[in-house]
Amino acid sequence: MDKMTIPRRHFLVGAAGTVCTGAVVGSGAGSALAQDTALPDYVAWKEPGAFIQHSENTLETLRGEIGSVVTPNDLLFVRNNLPSLTEDDVGDPEAWTVSVEGVSDPREITLAELKGLDVAQVASVLQCSGNGRGFFEHETSGSQWLTGAAGNVIWTGVPVASLVEALGGVADGVQWMTGTGGESIPDGIDPLSVMVERSVPIAAHEQALLAWNLNGEPLPLAHGGPLRLVVPGYYGVNNVKHVKRLAFTEAETQAKIQQSGYRIRDVGVEGAPDQPSMFEMNVKSWVTQPLMDASSGRVLVMGVALGGTEELATVEVSTDSGATWSEARFTGPDLGPYAWRSFVIATDLEPGTYRIASRATTVGGASQPEDFPPNHRGYGHNGWSAHAVDVTVS
Amino acid sequence: MACIRRGLLGGVIAIALPAVQVAAEDLGKQIFLEGSGDMPACAVCHMLSDAGSEGEIGPNLDKLMPDEARVRIAVHDGVGVMPAFGEALTEAQIDAVARYVASVAGQ
């Protein structure tokens, strides 16, 4: 299970005179809790042994476990900013209400009513903004995710566009769609300091859903049940869990998670509203097999690739650290622009060591860079070099 | 990845007098329990048995058992929805609270 490449940073900082305490070198788990720690109760239904536990609220799917077209619920990563709601908190899921504001006919609407309004399915990649953080060489706060804060899932819910239409359309001057999570914030804390409330540009509402179902099952609480705002093509943080309020607003929310959190800036710079926010995902791919060893001869190199918000055009694979590239073939169905596609290429490898990389390109021509520039909080890494794996063929 | 940079500072800490260390530990616990200026106490949001705190907004620090570096960077830069306190606290205060949490978490 322990098939990870060691981020180069492990070597570099080691050489620079740094003591890495408790780092399980080779697992890439870094400061994660030990991998054999039992899963926390609220996710006890997940596959034991398939995750790296970075904290109680952050579980990373092992690289070798996510190769299929759709990521099953019990293998899907977990990343909760605040502790997940419990069944007691939620009560009867059908009676869950969301307050819709900034429309002609604002009102509270129950999950049961939403289910009767309209329905659609969307396949989309759910990916944490910090997926790949562990590949950056500078020191960053937060979970040191490598590849496993991502999954490809199928959501069922009501299109936000249908809901807006049913409520008479959005008010004039609206620029943002703002979702608010239902976690309660204890007295004595300024709610804006820790609440999960995110605004996305209003155009994103056209593809958004209020979803109650994940891969054919009622949306688990750990993933934001009973109702979650899903914004296909956008990083995980914008997909507000336990959504209680959906507001069409003229301004972005004042919540810290929007104003200074999840902003891309140079290393050493504080977060501020004028920096790019973690909205649309970028093009990315990574190999999921082989990860460490292979037998010589015919070796199938497989992986997954996403275009962010665009269809993919190609995925290329290199077995020589990027010196030469060959086009891989997509396997499985095309589930649309927001989903990932699995790919394969058959190689013929003699005994030796190989650095295997993949590089995806969208129909619009966006392509993964060799290196992704460092940013303070370690967001958005899609550099193909850091995502490459070192494989020994014998 | 939790790494502690070895350097001049490490040397200084190593030769610090025990009395100074005790004071730093007190300071760390005080910040944890009371915060500083506008900054709310860590205790409001985090569970840590040594401090007797039962906050449930952030991870239970007894279970997380973070090392000093992980606490320091979380407090300085923020993490996800936890705000950065690099402005509200001095480096010495951050060091003190990081050392305190790392030394008592999980006990």
Coordinates of C-alpha atoms in Angstrom, one line a residue:
Chain A
M1 CA 0.0 0.0 0.0
D2 CA 3.0 2.1 0.7
K3 CA 3.7 3.0 -2.9
M4 CA 4.6 6.7 -3.0
T5 CA 7.5 8.6 -4.5
I6 CA 9.4 10.6 -2.0
P7 CA 8.9 14.3 -2.7
R8 CA 12.2 15.8 -3.6
R9 CA 11.8 18.1 -0.7
H10 CA 12.5 15.2 1.7
F11 CA 16.0 15.0 0.3
L12 CA 16.6 18.7 -0.2
V13 CA 15.6 19.8 3.3
G14 CA 17.3 16.8 4.7
A15 CA 20.5 17.9 3.1
A16 CA 20.1 21.4 4.3
G17 CA 20.4 20.4 7.9
T18 CA 16.8 19.8 8.9
V19 CA 15.5 17.2 11.3
C20 CA 12.3 15.7 10.2
T21 CA 10.5 14.4 13.2
G22 CA 8.2 11.5 12.9
A23 CA 8.3 11.6 9.1
V24 CA 7.7 8.2 7.6
V25 CA 10.2 8.7 4.8
G26 CA 9.1 6.7 1.8
S27 CA 5.4 6.9 2.6
G28 CA 5.3 10.6 2.0
A29 CA 3.0 10.8 4.9
G30 CA 5.1 13.4 6.7
S31 CA 3.3 14.7 9.7
A32 CA 0.3 12.4 9.1
L33 CA -1.0 10.3 11.8
A34 CA 0.2 6.7 11.6
Q35 CA -1.4 5.0 8.7
D36 CA -2.6 2.0 10.7
T37 CA -4.5 4.2 13.1
A38 CA -8.2 3.2 13.0
L39 CA -10.4 5.5 11.0
P40 CA -12.3 8.1 13.1
D41 CA -15.9 7.0 13.9
Y42 CA -17.6 9.4 11.5
V43 CA -15.8 7.7 8.6
A44 CA -15.6 4.2 10.1
W45 CA -17.5 2.9 7.0
K46 CA -14.6 3.8 4.7
E47 CA -12.1 1.2 3.5
P48 CA -9.5 0.7 6.2
G49 CA -5.9 0.7 4.8
A50 CA -6.8 2.9 1.8
F51 CA -5.9 6.2 3.4
I52 CA -3.2 8.3 4.9
Q53 CA -4.6 10.1 7.9
H54 CA -3.3 13.6 8.1
S55 CA -5.7 14.5 10.9
E56 CA -9.2 13.4 12.1
N57 CA -10.7 15.6 9.4
T58 CA -8.3 14.9 6.6
L59 CA -7.9 11.5 5.0
E60 CA -5.9 11.1 1.8
T61 CA -6.6 8.2 -0.6
L62 CA -3.5 6.3 -1.4
R63 CA -2.2 6.9 -4.9
G64 CA -2.6 3.3 -6.0
E65 CA -6.3 3.2 -4.8
I66 CA -7.9 5.8 -7.1
G67 CA -7.3 4.5 -10.6
S68 CA -10.8 3.7 -11.6
V69 CA -13.2 6.0 -13.5
V70 CA -15.5 6.7 -10.6
T71 CA -14.1 6.8 -7.1
P72 CA -16.3 4.7 -4.8
N73 CA -17.6 6.5 -1.7
D74 CA -15.5 4.3 0.6
L75 CA -12.3 5.3 -1.1
L76 CA -13.1 9.0 -1.5
F77 CA -10.8 11.4 0.4
V78 CA -12.1 13.4 3.3
R79 CA -11.3 17.0 4.0
N80 CA -13.5 18.9 6.4
N81 CA -12.7 22.4 7.5
L82 CA -15.0 22.0 10.5
P83 CA -16.1 18.8 12.1
S84 CA -18.8 17.0 10.2
L85 CA -22.4 17.3 11.3
T86 CA -23.8 14.3 13.1
E87 CA -27.1 12.5 12.6
D88 CA -28.4 14.2 15.7
D89 CA -27.4 17.6 14.3
V90 CA -29.3 16.9 11.1
G91 CA -32.4 15.1 12.3
D92 CA -34.7 14.2 9.5
P93 CA -32.7 14.8 6.3
E94 CA -35.9 15.4 4.2
A95 CA -36.8 18.3 6.5
W96 CA -33.3 19.9 6.1
T97 CA -33.9 23.5 4.8
V98 CA -31.8 25.8 2.8
S99 CA -32.6 29.5 2.7
V100 CA -32.4 30.9 -0.9
E101 CA -31.7 34.6 -1.0
G102 CA -31.1 37.2 -3.6
V103 CA -33.8 35.9 -5.9
S104 CA -37.2 37.4 -6.7
D105 CA -39.0 35.1 -4.4
P106 CA -36.6 34.3 -1.5
R107 CA -37.5 31.6 0.8
E108 CA -36.6 28.5 2.8
I109 CA -37.0 25.3 0.9
T110 CA -36.8 21.7 2.2
L111 CA -34.8 18.9 0.8
A112 CA -38.0 17.1 0.1
E113 CA -39.2 20.0 -2.0
L114 CA -36.0 20.3 -3.8
K115 CA -36.2 16.6 -4.8
G116 CA -39.6 17.4 -6.4
L117 CA -38.4 20.4 -8.3
D118 CA -35.9 19.0 -10.8
V119 CA -33.0 16.6 -11.0
A120 CA -29.7 16.2 -12.8
Q121 CA -26.5 14.1 -12.6
V122 CA -23.1 15.6 -13.0
A123 CA -19.8 13.7 -13.0
S124 CA -17.0 15.9 -11.6
V125 CA -13.7 15.8 -10.0
L126 CA -13.7 16.7 -6.3
Q127 CA -10.3 18.0 -5.4
C128 CA -8.9 19.8 -2.5
S129 CA -7.1 23.1 -3.3
G130 CA -4.0 21.7 -1.5
N131 CA -3.8 18.5 -3.4
G132 CA -0.1 18.2 -4.2
R133 CA 1.0 20.5 -1.4
G134 CA 3.5 17.9 -0.3
F135 CA 5.3 18.3 -3.6
F136 CA 6.3 21.9 -2.9
E137 CA 9.7 22.4 -1.5
H138 CA 8.9 25.3 0.8
E139 CA 7.4 24.7 4.2
T140 CA 3.6 25.0 4.2
S141 CA 0.9 24.7 6.8
G142 CA -1.9 22.2 6.4
S143 CA -2.1 18.6 5.3
Q144 CA 0.8 17.5 3.1
W145 CA -1.4 15.9 0.4
L146 CA 0.3 14.3 -2.5
T147 CA -2.1 13.0 -5.1
G148 CA -5.0 11.6 -3.0
A149 CA -7.1 14.6 -2.1
A150 CA -9.0 14.0 -5.3
G151 CA -11.7 11.7 -6.6
N152 CA -14.1 11.5 -9.5
V153 CA -17.7 11.2 -8.4
I154 CA -21.2 11.4 -9.7
W155 CA -23.5 13.8 -8.0
T156 CA -27.3 13.8 -8.1
G157 CA -29.2 17.0 -7.2
V158 CA -31.3 19.9 -8.4
P159 CA -29.7 22.2 -10.9
V160 CA -29.2 25.6 -9.2
A161 CA -30.4 27.2 -12.4
S162 CA -33.8 25.3 -12.1
L163 CA -34.1 26.5 -8.5
V164 CA -33.3 30.1 -9.4
E165 CA -35.9 29.9 -12.2
A166 CA -38.5 28.5 -9.9
L167 CA -37.9 31.4 -7.5
G168 CA -38.2 34.1 -10.1
G169 CA -34.6 34.7 -11.2
V170 CA -31.7 36.5 -9.5
A171 CA -31.9 40.1 -8.5
D172 CA -30.1 42.8 -10.6
G173 CA -26.5 43.5 -9.9
V174 CA -25.7 40.0 -8.6
Q175 CA -22.1 39.0 -9.1
W176 CA -21.7 36.1 -6.8
M177 CA -23.3 32.9 -5.6
T178 CA -22.6 32.4 -1.9
G179 CA -23.1 29.2 -0.1
T180 CA -23.0 28.9 3.7
G181 CA -22.3 25.7 5.7
G182 CA -24.6 24.6 8.5
E183 CA -21.9 24.0 11.1
S184 CA -22.7 25.9 14.2
I185 CA -20.1 28.3 15.6
P186 CA -19.9 28.5 19.3
D187 CA -20.6 31.8 21.1
G188 CA -17.6 34.0 21.7
I189 CA -16.1 33.4 18.3
D190 CA -16.6 35.9 15.5
P191 CA -18.4 33.7 13.0
L192 CA -16.7 35.3 10.1
S193 CA -13.4 34.1 11.4
V194 CA -14.1 30.3 11.0
M195 CA -17.4 29.8 9.2
V196 CA -17.4 28.0 5.9
E197 CA -19.0 30.4 3.5
R198 CA -17.7 30.7 0.0
S199 CA -18.7 32.9 -2.9
V200 CA -18.1 31.9 -6.5
P201 CA -18.6 34.0 -9.7
I202 CA -22.3 34.0 -10.6
A203 CA -21.6 32.3 -14.0
A204 CA -20.7 29.1 -12.1
H205 CA -24.3 28.7 -11.0
E206 CA -25.2 27.5 -14.5
Q207 CA -23.4 24.2 -13.8
A208 CA -24.0 24.0 -10.1
L209 CA -26.2 21.6 -8.2
L210 CA -27.6 21.3 -4.8
A211 CA -26.7 17.6 -4.4
W212 CA -28.2 15.0 -2.1
N213 CA -26.7 11.9 -3.6
L214 CA -23.2 10.7 -4.2
N215 CA -22.4 7.9 -6.6
G216 CA -26.0 6.5 -6.2
E217 CA -26.1 6.7 -2.4
P218 CA -27.6 9.3 0.0
L219 CA -24.8 11.9 0.4
P220 CA -22.9 10.8 3.6
L221 CA -22.6 13.4 6.3
A222 CA -18.8 13.2 6.1
H223 CA -19.1 14.5 2.5
G224 CA -21.5 17.2 3.4
G225 CA -24.9 15.5 3.6
P226 CA -27.7 15.8 3.6
L227 CA -27.3 18.6 1.0
R228 CA -24.1 20.0 -0.6
L229 CA -23.5 22.8 -3.0
V230 CA -21.6 21.3 -5.9
V231 CA -19.8 23.6 -8.3
P232 CA -18.3 21.3 -11.0
G233 CA -14.9 22.3 -12.2
Y234 CA -14.2 24.3 -9.0
Y235 CA -11.9 23.3 -6.1
G236 CA -13.4 21.4 -3.2
V237 CA -13.6 24.4 -0.8
N238 CA -16.3 26.0 -3.0
N239 CA -18.5 22.9 -2.7
V240 CA -20.0 24.0 0.6
K241 CA -21.0 21.0 2.8
H242 CA -24.3 20.9 4.8
V243 CA -25.4 23.9 2.9
K244 CA -27.9 26.0 4.8
R245 CA -28.0 29.2 2.8
L246 CA -27.6 29.9 -0.9
A247 CA -27.5 33.6 -1.6
F248 CA -27.1 35.5 -4.8
T249 CA -25.1 38.5 -3.7
E250 CA -23.5 41.7 -5.1
A251 CA -20.3 41.2 -3.1
E252 CA -18.1 38.3 -2.0
T253 CA -18.6 37.0 1.5
Q254 CA -16.6 38.7 4.2
A255 CA -15.8 35.3 5.8
K256 CA -12.0 34.9 6.3
I257 CA -12.1 31.6 4.3
Q258 CA -12.9 33.8 1.3
Q259 CA -11.2 37.1 2.0
S260 CA -7.7 35.8 3.1
G261 CA -8.0 32.0 2.9
Y262 CA -7.6 30.0 -0.2
R263 CA -5.7 32.8 -2.1
I264 CA -2.7 32.2 -4.3
R265 CA 0.2 34.4 -3.4
D266 CA 4.0 34.4 -3.3
V267 CA 5.7 32.6 -0.4
G268 CA 5.9 34.9 2.6
V269 CA 2.9 37.1 1.6
E270 CA -0.3 37.2 3.6
G271 CA -3.6 36.3 2.1
A272 CA -5.7 39.2 0.7
P273 CA -8.9 39.7 -1.4
D274 CA -7.0 41.0 -4.4
Q275 CA -5.1 37.7 -4.9
P276 CA -6.6 35.0 -7.1
S277 CA -9.0 32.7 -5.2
M278 CA -9.0 29.0 -5.5
F279 CA -11.9 28.7 -8.0
E280 CA -11.5 26.8 -11.2
M281 CA -9.2 23.7 -11.2
N282 CA -6.3 23.5 -13.6
V283 CA -5.4 20.7 -16.0
K284 CA -3.6 17.8 -14.2
S285 CA -2.8 14.1 -14.4
W286 CA -0.8 11.5 -12.5
V287 CA 0.2 7.9 -12.9
T288 CA -1.5 5.5 -10.6
Q289 CA 0.3 2.3 -11.7
P290 CA 3.1 1.2 -11.6
L291 CA 4.3 3.2 -8.6
M292 CA 7.4 1.4 -7.4
D293 CA 8.2 -1.9 -9.1
A294 CA 7.4 -3.7 -12.3
S295 CA 8.6 -6.8 -14.1
S296 CA 10.4 -6.3 -17.3
G297 CA 8.7 -6.6 -20.6
R298 CA 5.2 -5.3 -21.3
V299 CA 4.3 -2.7 -18.6
L300 CA 0.9 -1.0 -18.7
V301 CA 1.3 2.6 -17.4
M302 CA -2.1 3.8 -16.1
G303 CA -3.3 7.0 -14.5
V304 CA -6.0 9.6 -14.4
A305 CA -6.3 13.1 -16.0
L306 CA -8.6 16.0 -15.6
G307 CA -9.0 19.2 -17.7
G308 CA -10.4 21.3 -14.8
T309 CA -13.4 22.9 -16.6
E310 CA -12.4 21.8 -20.1
E311 CA -12.4 18.6 -22.1
L312 CA -9.1 16.9 -22.4
A313 CA -7.4 16.6 -25.7
T314 CA -4.4 14.3 -24.9
V315 CA -2.4 12.7 -22.2
E316 CA 1.2 11.9 -22.9
V317 CA 3.5 9.6 -20.9
S318 CA 7.2 9.7 -20.5
T319 CA 9.3 6.9 -19.1
D320 CA 12.6 8.9 -19.3
S321 CA 11.9 11.8 -17.0
G322 CA 10.3 14.0 -19.7
A323 CA 13.0 13.6 -22.4
T324 CA 10.5 11.9 -24.8
W325 CA 6.7 11.6 -24.7
S326 CA 4.2 9.2 -26.2
E327 CA 0.5 9.7 -26.4
A328 CA -1.6 7.5 -24.0
R329 CA -5.1 6.2 -24.8
F330 CA -8.1 7.1 -22.8
T331 CA -9.8 4.1 -21.2
G332 CA -13.4 4.0 -20.1
P333 CA -16.2 6.5 -20.8
D334 CA -16.0 10.3 -21.3
L335 CA -18.1 11.6 -18.4
G336 CA -17.9 15.2 -19.5
P337 CA -15.6 18.2 -19.0
Y338 CA -15.6 18.2 -15.3
A339 CA -14.8 14.5 -14.8
W340 CA -11.5 12.9 -15.0
R341 CA -10.5 10.2 -17.6
S342 CA -8.4 7.2 -17.0
F343 CA -5.6 6.5 -19.4
V344 CA -3.2 3.7 -20.3
I345 CA -0.2 3.2 -22.4
A346 CA 1.6 -0.1 -23.1
T347 CA 5.4 0.2 -22.7
D348 CA 8.2 -2.3 -23.1
L349 CA 10.7 -1.8 -20.3
E350 CA 14.0 -3.5 -19.8
P351 CA 15.4 -3.9 -16.2
G352 CA 16.5 -0.6 -14.9
T353 CA 15.0 2.5 -13.2
Y354 CA 12.5 4.8 -14.9
R355 CA 11.1 8.1 -14.0
I356 CA 7.5 7.9 -15.3
A357 CA 5.6 11.1 -15.8
S358 CA 2.3 12.1 -17.4
R359 CA 1.2 15.4 -19.0
A360 CA -2.3 16.3 -19.9
T361 CA -3.5 18.9 -22.4
T362 CA -7.0 20.3 -22.8
V363 CA -8.8 21.0 -26.1
G364 CA -8.2 24.7 -25.3
G365 CA -4.5 24.0 -25.3
A366 CA -3.8 24.3 -21.5
S367 CA -1.1 21.9 -20.5
Q368 CA 0.6 20.9 -17.3
P369 CA 3.9 22.7 -16.7
E370 CA 7.0 20.9 -15.9
D371 CA 7.2 22.8 -12.6
F372 CA 4.5 24.7 -10.8
P373 CA 5.7 27.9 -9.1
P374 CA 5.6 27.9 -5.3
N375 CA 2.9 29.8 -3.6
H376 CA 2.6 30.5 0.1
R377 CA -0.1 28.0 1.1
G378 CA 0.9 25.3 -1.4
Y379 CA -2.2 25.3 -3.6
G380 CA -2.9 24.1 -7.1
H381 CA 0.2 22.1 -7.9
N382 CA -0.1 20.5 -11.3
G383 CA 3.6 20.3 -12.3
W384 CA 4.3 17.0 -14.1
S385 CA 7.8 16.6 -12.8
A386 CA 6.9 16.5 -9.1
H387 CA 4.1 14.1 -9.9
A388 CA 6.4 11.6 -11.6
V389 CA 7.1 8.3 -10.1
D390 CA 10.4 6.4 -9.9
V391 CA 9.9 2.8 -10.9
T392 CA 12.3 0.0 -10.7
V393 CA 11.9 -2.7 -13.4
S394 CA 13.5 -6.0 -12.7
Chain B
M1 CA 5.9 17.3 6.4
A2 CA 6.9 18.4 9.9
C3 CA 10.5 19.6 10.0
I4 CA 12.3 21.5 12.6
R5 CA 15.1 23.7 11.3
R6 CA 18.3 23.3 13.1
G7 CA 20.3 26.4 13.5
L8 CA 21.4 29.2 15.7
L9 CA 18.0 29.4 17.4
G10 CA 18.1 25.7 18.3
G11 CA 21.5 26.3 20.0
V12 CA 20.2 29.1 22.0
I13 CA 17.2 27.1 23.2
A14 CA 19.5 24.3 24.2
I15 CA 21.5 26.4 26.6
A16 CA 18.6 28.4 28.0
L17 CA 18.3 28.3 31.7
P18 CA 15.6 26.0 33.1
A19 CA 13.8 29.0 34.7
V20 CA 13.5 30.6 31.3
Q21 CA 12.0 27.5 29.9
V22 CA 9.4 27.3 32.6
A23 CA 8.5 30.9 31.9
A24 CA 8.1 30.2 28.2
E25 CA 5.9 27.2 29.0
D26 CA 3.7 29.3 31.2
L27 CA 3.5 31.9 28.4
G28 CA 2.5 29.2 25.9
K29 CA -0.2 27.9 28.2
Q30 CA -1.4 31.4 28.9
I31 CA -1.8 32.2 25.2
F32 CA -3.5 28.9 24.7
L33 CA -6.1 29.7 27.4
E34 CA -6.5 33.4 27.0
G35 CA -5.4 34.4 23.6
S36 CA -3.8 37.8 23.2
G37 CA -5.4 41.1 22.2
D38 CA -7.9 40.5 19.4
M39 CA -6.8 36.9 19.0
P40 CA -9.3 34.4 20.6
A41 CA -7.8 31.7 22.8
C42 CA -6.8 28.5 21.1
A43 CA -8.9 26.9 23.9
V44 CA -12.1 28.2 22.4
C45 CA -11.7 26.1 19.4
H46 CA -9.4 23.2 20.4
M47 CA -9.5 20.3 22.9
L48 CA -6.3 19.9 24.9
S49 CA -6.5 18.0 28.2
D50 CA -3.5 19.7 29.8
A51 CA -5.2 23.0 29.3
G52 CA -8.6 21.6 30.3
S53 CA -10.1 23.0 27.1
E54 CA -13.0 21.4 25.2
G55 CA -13.3 23.5 22.0
E56 CA -14.7 21.4 19.2
I57 CA -14.3 23.7 16.2
G58 CA -10.8 22.7 15.3
P59 CA -9.1 19.3 15.6
N60 CA -8.6 17.7 19.0
L61 CA -4.9 18.4 19.6
D62 CA -4.6 15.4 22.0
K63 CA -5.4 13.2 19.0
L64 CA -3.5 15.1 16.4
M65 CA -0.4 15.3 18.6
P66 CA 1.3 17.9 16.3
D67 CA 5.0 18.6 16.7
E68 CA 6.2 22.1 17.3
A69 CA 6.8 22.9 13.7
R70 CA 3.3 21.9 12.7
V71 CA 1.7 24.1 15.4
R72 CA 4.0 27.0 14.7
I73 CA 3.2 27.1 11.0
A74 CA -0.5 26.5 11.6
V75 CA -0.7 29.4 14.0
H76 CA 1.5 31.7 11.9
D77 CA 0.0 31.1 8.5
G78 CA -3.5 29.7 9.3
V79 CA -4.8 26.4 8.0
G80 CA -7.9 26.0 5.8
V81 CA -10.6 27.8 7.8
M82 CA -8.4 28.6 10.8
P83 CA -7.3 32.2 10.6
A84 CA -3.6 33.2 10.5
F85 CA -2.4 34.6 13.8
G86 CA 1.0 35.7 12.5
E87 CA 0.0 39.3 12.9
A88 CA -1.8 39.0 16.2
L89 CA 1.0 37.2 18.0
T90 CA 4.7 37.9 18.2
E91 CA 7.2 35.3 17.0
A92 CA 8.1 34.6 20.6
Q93 CA 4.4 34.1 21.5
I94 CA 4.0 31.7 18.6
D95 CA 7.1 29.8 19.6
A96 CA 5.9 29.6 23.2
V97 CA 2.4 28.3 22.3
A98 CA 3.9 25.8 19.7
R99 CA 6.3 24.5 22.3
Y100 CA 3.6 24.2 24.9
V101 CA 1.1 22.3 22.6
A102 CA 3.8 20.0 21.2
S103 CA 5.0 19.1 24.7
V104 CA 1.6 18.3 26.3
A105 CA -0.7 17.1 23.4
G106 CA -1.7 13.5 23.9
Q107 CA -0.7 13.3 27.5

